CSV table of C-alpha atoms in Angstrom, one decimal:
chain,number,residue,atom,x,y,z
M,1,MET,CA,11.0,51.0,-30.0
M,2,VAL,CA,9.1,49.7,-27.0
M,3,SER,CA,5.3,50.0,-27.2
M,4,CYS,CA,3.0,50.5,-24.3
M,5,GLU,CA,-0.7,49.6,-24.3
M,6,LYS,CA,-1.6,52.7,-26.3
M,7,ASP,CA,0.1,53.8,-29.5
M,8,GLU,CA,0.4,57.3,-28.2
M,9,ASP,CA,2.4,56.0,-25.2
M,10,GLN,CA,5.3,54.7,-27.3
M,11,ALA,CA,8.8,55.5,-26.0
M,12,VAL,CA,12.0,55.7,-27.9
M,13,ILE,CA,15.0,53.7,-26.5
M,14,ASN,CA,18.4,55.3,-26.6
M,15,GLU,CA,21.6,54.0,-25.2
M,16,THR,CA,23.1,56.3,-22.6
M,17,ALA,CA,26.2,54.2,-22.3
M,18,THR,CA,27.5,51.6,-24.7
M,19,GLY,CA,28.4,48.2,-23.5
M,20,LYS,CA,32.1,47.2,-23.4
M,21,ILE,CA,33.6,43.7,-23.7
M,22,SER,CA,37.1,42.3,-23.1
M,23,SER,CA,38.7,38.9,-23.0
M,24,ASP,CA,41.5,37.4,-20.9
M,25,LYS,CA,43.4,36.3,-24.0
M,26,ASN,CA,43.4,37.1,-27.7
M,27,THR,CA,45.0,33.9,-29.1
M,28,ILE,CA,43.5,30.4,-28.5
M,29,ILE,CA,44.1,27.0,-29.9
M,30,LEU,CA,41.0,24.7,-29.5
M,31,ASN,CA,41.5,21.1,-28.5
M,32,GLU,CA,38.8,18.4,-28.8
M,33,LEU,CA,40.5,16.3,-26.1
M,34,ILE,CA,39.6,18.9,-23.5
M,35,ALA,CA,36.4,20.0,-25.2
M,36,ASN,CA,34.5,20.7,-21.9
M,37,ASP,CA,37.3,22.8,-20.3
M,38,ALA,CA,37.2,26.6,-20.5
M,39,VAL,CA,39.4,28.1,-23.1
M,40,ILE,CA,38.6,31.9,-22.9
M,41,ASN,CA,36.9,34.2,-20.5
M,42,PHE,CA,34.9,37.3,-21.5
M,43,THR,CA,34.0,40.2,-19.2
M,44,TRP,CA,31.8,43.1,-20.0
M,45,THR,CA,29.9,46.1,-18.8
M,46,LYS,CA,26.3,46.3,-19.8
M,47,PRO,CA,24.9,49.2,-21.8
M,48,THR,CA,22.5,51.5,-20.1
M,49,PHE,CA,19.3,53.1,-21.6
M,50,ASN,CA,17.2,56.1,-21.1
M,51,ILE,CA,14.2,54.0,-19.9
M,52,ALA,CA,13.9,50.9,-17.8
M,53,VAL,CA,14.2,47.7,-19.9
M,54,VAL,CA,14.9,44.0,-19.5
M,55,PRO,CA,17.4,43.2,-22.3
M,56,SER,CA,18.9,39.9,-23.3
M,57,GLN,CA,22.6,39.5,-24.1
M,58,GLU,CA,24.9,37.2,-26.1
M,59,ILE,CA,28.4,37.3,-27.5
M,60,GLU,CA,28.6,37.3,-31.3
M,61,PHE,CA,31.5,36.0,-33.4
M,62,GLY,CA,32.3,36.7,-37.0
M,63,ILE,CA,35.1,36.3,-39.5
M,64,LYS,CA,37.3,39.5,-39.6
M,65,GLY,CA,36.4,41.6,-42.5
M,66,ASP,CA,33.0,40.1,-43.0
M,67,ASN,CA,31.2,42.8,-41.0
M,68,PHE,CA,29.3,40.2,-39.0
M,69,LYS,CA,27.3,39.1,-42.0
M,70,LYS,CA,27.5,35.5,-40.8
M,71,THR,CA,27.5,35.2,-37.0
M,72,ALA,CA,27.4,32.6,-34.3
M,73,ALA,CA,26.6,33.4,-30.7
M,74,VAL,CA,27.3,32.2,-27.2
M,75,ASN,CA,24.3,32.7,-24.9
M,76,PHE,CA,24.2,33.2,-21.1
M,77,SER,CA,21.8,34.4,-18.4
M,78,ASN,CA,21.1,38.1,-18.4
M,79,ASP,CA,22.3,38.7,-14.8
M,80,VAL,CA,26.0,37.8,-15.4
M,81,LYS,CA,28.8,40.1,-16.5
M,82,SER,CA,31.4,37.5,-17.4
M,83,VAL,CA,31.4,34.0,-19.0
M,84,ALA,CA,33.9,31.2,-19.5
M,85,VAL,CA,33.6,29.6,-23.0
M,86,THR,CA,34.6,26.0,-23.4
M,87,HIS,CA,36.7,24.6,-26.3
M,88,ALA,CA,33.5,22.8,-27.6
M,89,ALA,CA,31.3,25.8,-27.5
M,90,MET,CA,33.9,28.0,-29.1
M,91,ASN,CA,34.6,25.4,-31.8
M,92,ALA,CA,30.9,25.1,-32.6
M,93,ALA,CA,30.7,28.8,-33.0
M,94,MET,CA,33.8,28.8,-35.3
M,95,PHE,CA,32.3,26.0,-37.4
M,96,ASN,CA,29.0,27.8,-37.8
M,97,ILE,CA,30.7,31.0,-39.1
M,98,GLY,CA,32.9,29.1,-41.5
M,99,ALA,CA,36.3,29.3,-39.8
M,100,VAL,CA,38.9,27.0,-41.3
M,101,PRO,CA,40.0,24.1,-39.1
M,102,ASP,CA,43.7,23.6,-38.1
M,103,VAL,CA,44.8,27.1,-39.1
M,104,VAL,CA,44.8,30.5,-37.4
M,105,ASN,CA,41.6,32.5,-38.2
M,106,ASP,CA,41.2,36.2,-37.5
M,107,ILE,CA,37.9,36.4,-35.6
M,108,GLU,CA,35.9,39.4,-34.2
M,109,ALA,CA,33.7,39.3,-31.1
M,110,ARG,CA,31.2,41.7,-29.7
M,111,LEU,CA,28.5,41.9,-27.1
M,112,LYS,CA,25.0,42.0,-28.5
M,113,THR,CA,22.2,43.4,-26.3
M,114,SER,CA,18.7,43.0,-27.5
M,115,VAL,CA,15.6,44.9,-26.4
M,116,GLY,CA,12.6,43.5,-28.3
M,117,SER,CA,13.6,43.7,-31.9
M,118,ALA,CA,16.2,46.4,-31.4
M,119,ALA,CA,19.9,45.4,-31.1
M,120,PHE,CA,22.8,47.3,-29.6
M,121,TYR,CA,26.4,46.4,-29.9
M,122,SER,CA,29.6,46.9,-27.9
M,123,ASN,CA,33.1,47.5,-29.1
M,124,VAL,CA,34.7,44.8,-31.2
M,125,ILE,CA,37.6,42.8,-30.0
M,126,ALA,CA,40.0,40.8,-32.2
M,127,LEU,CA,40.9,37.2,-31.6
M,128,LYS,CA,43.1,34.6,-33.3
M,129,VAL,CA,41.5,31.2,-33.1
M,130,THR,CA,42.7,27.8,-34.3
M,131,PRO,CA,39.6,25.5,-34.5
M,132,TYR,CA,39.6,21.8,-34.9
M,133,THR,CA,37.5,19.8,-37.3
M,134,PRO,CA,34.3,19.0,-35.4
M,135,ASN,CA,33.1,15.4,-35.2
M,136,PRO,CA,30.6,15.4,-38.1
M,137,ASP,CA,28.6,12.6,-36.5
M,138,LEU,CA,27.6,15.1,-33.8
M,139,VAL,CA,27.1,18.2,-36.0
M,140,TYR,CA,24.8,17.1,-38.8
M,141,PRO,CA,21.3,15.7,-38.7
M,142,LYS,CA,20.9,12.0,-39.6
M,143,ILE,CA,18.4,9.3,-40.3
M,144,ASN,CA,19.1,5.6,-39.7
M,145,VAL,CA,18.9,2.6,-42.1
M,146,PRO,CA,18.1,-0.5,-40.1
M,147,GLY,CA,17.7,-3.7,-42.0
M,148,SER,CA,18.6,-7.4,-42.4
M,149,TYR,CA,22.0,-6.4,-44.0
M,150,ALA,CA,23.4,-4.4,-41.2
M,151,GLY,CA,24.9,-7.2,-39.1
M,152,ALA,CA,27.2,-8.3,-41.9
M,153,ALA,CA,28.3,-4.7,-42.4
M,154,GLY,CA,29.6,-4.4,-38.8
M,155,TYR,CA,26.4,-3.1,-37.2
M,156,ALA,CA,23.3,-5.0,-35.9
M,157,ASP,CA,20.4,-6.3,-37.9
M,158,TRP,CA,17.1,-4.3,-37.5
M,159,THR,CA,18.5,-2.0,-34.8
M,160,PRO,CA,17.9,1.7,-35.5
M,161,GLY,CA,20.5,2.7,-32.8
M,162,ASN,CA,23.2,0.5,-34.4
M,163,SER,CA,22.8,0.9,-38.1
M,164,PRO,CA,24.4,2.9,-40.9
M,165,ASN,CA,23.2,6.5,-41.1
M,166,LEU,CA,22.4,8.9,-43.9
M,167,PHE,CA,23.4,12.5,-43.0
M,168,SER,CA,22.1,15.9,-44.1
M,169,PRO,CA,25.1,18.2,-44.8
M,170,ALA,CA,22.8,21.0,-45.7
M,171,LYS,CA,20.6,20.4,-42.7
M,172,ASN,CA,17.5,20.5,-44.9
M,173,ASP,CA,15.7,17.1,-44.5
M,174,GLN,CA,17.6,15.8,-47.5
M,175,TYR,CA,19.8,12.8,-46.4
M,176,ARG,CA,22.4,10.8,-48.3
M,177,GLY,CA,25.1,8.2,-47.7
M,178,PHE,CA,26.3,4.7,-48.4
M,179,ILE,CA,25.3,1.2,-47.1
M,180,TYR,CA,27.0,-2.1,-47.8
M,181,VAL,CA,24.9,-5.1,-48.5
M,182,THR,CA,26.3,-8.6,-48.6
M,183,ALA,CA,23.2,-10.7,-49.7
M,184,PRO,CA,20.7,-10.2,-52.6
M,185,ASN,CA,17.2,-9.1,-51.7
M,186,SER,CA,18.3,-7.6,-48.3
M,187,GLU,CA,15.6,-5.5,-46.8
M,188,TYR,CA,15.7,-2.2,-44.9
M,189,LYS,CA,13.7,0.8,-43.7
M,190,PHE,CA,14.4,4.4,-42.7
M,191,THR,CA,14.1,5.6,-39.1
M,192,ILE,CA,14.9,8.8,-37.3
M,193,ASN,CA,16.2,9.5,-33.8
M,194,GLN,CA,17.5,5.9,-33.6
M,195,ASP,CA,14.1,4.6,-32.8
M,196,TRP,CA,11.2,2.9,-34.7
M,197,ALA,CA,8.7,5.7,-34.0
M,198,GLY,CA,7.9,7.4,-37.3
M,199,ASP,CA,9.8,4.9,-39.4
M,200,LYS,CA,9.2,4.9,-43.2
M,201,GLY,CA,9.4,2.3,-46.0
M,202,ASP,CA,8.4,1.8,-49.6
M,203,ASP,CA,4.8,2.5,-50.6
M,204,GLY,CA,4.6,-0.9,-52.3
M,205,THR,CA,5.3,0.3,-55.8
M,206,PHE,CA,9.1,0.3,-55.4
M,207,THR,CA,9.2,3.5,-57.4
M,208,GLY,CA,11.1,5.6,-54.8
M,209,LYS,CA,8.1,6.7,-52.7
M,210,LEU,CA,8.0,6.4,-48.9
M,211,LEU,CA,5.1,5.8,-46.5
M,212,GLU,CA,5.0,6.0,-42.7
M,213,THR,CA,1.8,3.9,-42.4
M,214,GLY,CA,1.1,0.8,-44.5
M,215,GLU,CA,4.7,0.7,-45.8
M,216,VAL,CA,6.7,-2.3,-46.9
M,217,ASN,CA,10.5,-2.9,-46.5
M,218,VAL,CA,12.8,-1.4,-49.1
M,219,LYS,CA,14.8,-4.1,-51.0
M,220,ALA,CA,18.4,-4.2,-52.3
M,221,ALA,CA,18.1,-6.5,-55.2
M,222,THR,CA,21.8,-7.4,-55.4
M,223,ALA,CA,24.8,-7.4,-53.1
M,224,GLY,CA,27.1,-4.4,-53.1
M,225,THR,CA,27.6,-0.9,-52.0
M,226,TYR,CA,24.6,1.4,-52.5
M,227,TYR,CA,24.5,5.2,-52.6
M,228,VAL,CA,21.2,6.1,-51.0
M,229,LYS,CA,19.4,9.5,-51.0
M,230,VAL,CA,16.2,10.3,-49.0
M,231,ASP,CA,14.1,13.4,-48.9
M,232,TRP,CA,12.4,13.0,-45.6
M,233,ALA,CA,9.9,15.8,-46.1
M,234,ALA,CA,8.9,14.8,-49.7
M,235,ASN,CA,8.8,11.1,-48.8
M,236,THR,CA,11.1,10.0,-51.7
M,237,TYR,CA,14.2,7.9,-51.9
M,238,SER,CA,16.7,6.6,-54.5
M,239,SER,CA,19.5,4.1,-54.5
M,240,VAL,CA,22.3,3.2,-57.0
M,241,LEU,CA,25.0,0.6,-56.9
M,242,ALA,CA,28.5,2.0,-56.5
M,243,LYS,CA,31.5,-0.4,-56.5
M,244,PHE,CA,34.6,1.8,-56.0
M,245,GLY,CA,38.2,1.3,-57.1
M,246,VAL,CA,41.3,3.3,-57.6
M,247,ILE,CA,42.6,4.2,-61.1
M,248,GLY,CA,45.3,6.4,-62.5
M,249,ASP,CA,48.8,6.6,-64.0
M,250,ALA,CA,50.2,6.4,-60.4
M,251,THR,CA,48.9,2.9,-60.2
M,252,PRO,CA,50.3,-0.3,-61.7
M,253,THR,CA,47.4,-0.6,-64.2
M,254,GLY,CA,47.4,3.0,-65.2
M,255,TRP,CA,44.2,4.5,-66.6
M,256,ASN,CA,43.2,1.2,-68.2
M,257,SER,CA,41.6,-0.6,-65.2
M,258,ASP,CA,40.7,-0.2,-61.5
M,259,THR,CA,41.9,-1.9,-58.4
M,260,ASP,CA,38.8,-2.5,-56.3
M,261,PHE,CA,38.2,-1.7,-52.7
M,262,VAL,CA,37.1,-4.4,-50.2
M,263,TYR,CA,34.7,-3.5,-47.4
M,264,ASN,CA,36.0,-4.3,-43.9
M,265,PRO,CA,33.1,-4.7,-41.5
M,266,ALA,CA,35.4,-4.5,-38.5
M,267,THR,CA,36.4,-0.9,-39.3
M,268,LYS,CA,33.3,-0.1,-41.5
M,269,THR,CA,35.7,1.2,-44.2
M,270,TYR,CA,36.6,0.4,-47.7
M,271,VAL,CA,40.2,-0.8,-48.0
M,272,ILE,CA,42.9,-1.6,-50.5
M,273,ASN,CA,45.5,-3.3,-48.3
M,274,SER,CA,48.5,-2.9,-50.6
M,275,ILE,CA,49.1,-1.1,-53.9
M,276,MET,CA,52.2,0.3,-55.5
M,277,LEU,CA,51.9,4.0,-56.2
M,278,ASN,CA,54.5,6.1,-58.1
M,279,SER,CA,55.2,9.7,-57.3
M,280,THR,CA,54.9,11.0,-60.9
M,281,GLY,CA,51.3,10.2,-61.7
M,282,LEU,CA,47.8,10.9,-60.4
M,283,PHE,CA,45.0,8.6,-59.1
M,284,LYS,CA,41.3,8.9,-58.5
M,285,PHE,CA,38.5,6.8,-57.0
M,286,ARG,CA,35.6,5.9,-59.3
M,287,ALA,CA,32.6,3.6,-59.1
M,288,ASN,CA,31.5,0.8,-61.5
M,289,ASP,CA,34.5,1.2,-63.8
M,290,ASP,CA,33.0,4.4,-65.1
M,291,TRP,CA,33.5,8.1,-64.6
M,292,ALA,CA,30.0,9.2,-63.4
M,293,LEU,CA,30.7,8.7,-59.7
M,294,LYS,CA,34.1,9.8,-58.4
M,295,PHE,CA,35.9,10.6,-55.1
M,296,GLN,CA,38.4,13.5,-55.6
M,297,PRO,CA,40.0,16.5,-54.0
M,298,LYS,CA,37.7,19.5,-53.8
M,299,LYS,CA,39.5,21.6,-56.4
M,300,ASP,CA,43.2,21.1,-57.1
M,301,ASP,CA,45.4,18.1,-57.4
M,302,GLN,CA,46.3,17.1,-53.8
M,303,THR,CA,49.5,15.5,-52.5
M,304,LEU,CA,48.6,13.0,-49.7
M,305,VAL,CA,50.7,12.6,-46.6
M,306,SER,CA,51.2,9.0,-45.2
M,307,GLY,CA,49.0,8.4,-42.2
M,308,LYS,CA,47.2,11.8,-42.3
M,309,ALA,CA,43.4,11.6,-43.1
M,310,VAL,CA,41.9,14.2,-45.4
M,311,GLN,CA,38.4,15.0,-46.5
M,312,SER,CA,37.4,13.6,-49.8
M,313,TYR,CA,34.6,14.9,-52.1
M,314,PHE,CA,32.0,13.1,-54.1
M,315,ASN,CA,31.5,14.6,-57.6
M,316,ALA,CA,27.8,13.5,-57.6
M,317,GLU,CA,27.1,15.9,-54.8
M,318,ASN,CA,28.4,18.9,-56.7
M,319,THR,CA,31.2,19.5,-54.3
M,320,VAL,CA,34.1,19.1,-56.8
M,321,ASP,CA,35.4,21.9,-58.9
M,322,GLY,CA,37.0,20.6,-62.1
M,323,ASP,CA,38.5,17.1,-62.3
M,324,PRO,CA,41.4,17.0,-59.8
M,325,GLY,CA,43.3,13.9,-58.6
M,326,TYR,CA,45.5,12.7,-55.8
M,327,LYS,CA,49.2,12.0,-55.7
M,328,VAL,CA,52.0,10.9,-53.4
M,329,SER,CA,55.4,12.5,-52.9
M,330,GLU,CA,57.2,9.2,-52.4
M,331,ALA,CA,56.8,6.1,-54.5
M,332,GLY,CA,56.1,2.8,-52.6
M,333,ASN,CA,53.5,0.4,-51.4
M,334,TYR,CA,50.5,2.0,-49.7
M,335,LYS,CA,47.4,1.0,-47.9
M,336,ILE,CA,44.3,3.1,-49.0
M,337,GLU,CA,41.3,3.5,-46.8
M,338,LEU,CA,38.0,5.2,-47.6
M,339,ASP,CA,35.7,6.0,-44.7
M,340,LEU,CA,32.2,6.7,-46.2
M,341,HIS,CA,30.1,6.3,-43.1
M,342,ASN,CA,29.3,10.1,-42.9
M,343,SER,CA,28.3,11.9,-46.1
M,344,ALA,CA,29.1,15.2,-44.5
M,345,TYR,CA,32.8,14.3,-44.2
M,346,TYR,CA,34.1,11.5,-46.4
M,347,LYS,CA,37.6,10.6,-45.1
M,348,LEU,CA,40.5,9.3,-47.1
M,349,THR,CA,43.7,7.9,-45.5
M,350,ILE,CA,46.8,6.5,-47.2
M,351,THR,CA,49.6,4.8,-45.2
M,352,LYS,CA,53.0,3.9,-46.6
M,353,LEU,CA,53.8,0.3,-45.8
């Protein structure tokens, strides 16, 4: 419906010809190494209407069978009738609709033409798309944690642009992540946009409340790894010590004790340089020699491949279903590395020595 100045002058829009879209290929494998190169070309004819209108257009993508309930779009200027989509733009669209990385996904695409609040759609074309895992550092919002501890952790002291970050996987102003502190009573603050403008600190009560003006530095009372959570909108924060180790009947000490990780500031990762793992048992990663905080597979027991990084999940973030563990298919000495710098994608790598 397009309304003129008077209600009685309203005119009803009808399509007189439906838009049609096609692509130069139907199967694509996306590649981060050539992210800015074109990977697929779309060509279309625009719909026509019974009255003169100035529509806007975009290409919508959805998972096949989902009936476009969740969509992502590629936009372009209204005067064009074809567009080349890059690997990066296509991968971002696939990420936003929930396509699974590194496997073939059945995807549907269509031309969406909007006239005011009314939407008109073209035919649907079928695509087979293999996305890659996007760099989570570029996908998720983050805040920075500059402080006196950062240099010893492999960053730079009191430098918002070179500090550990807390990420918001839900993109909802709630941030979380890990920082490594080497000295007791280390101080830090929270910044956004890698700058000091709008920085926040404790309100002086050290009860988890943040202030932007009149604040004081947050303090880490003891050395160690801290799991930090910040609600930027509510101006609250919390932190808890979390010293991680590996435990399980696949390890030399079984379920009786942990083998602790050591933080490596050069790689900004937690490392066990050598540990014997058998192929018959399981292992998990837990904090503080307790079971409250664990890194695990998302759902089922998972066999790890030497040298291949996988996403690991933190049970305290309600991302783990059940109590699964890890295993290896071949017994031997392994290096284990946990990369916890981004809470949107914790990364685990084991390498057979």
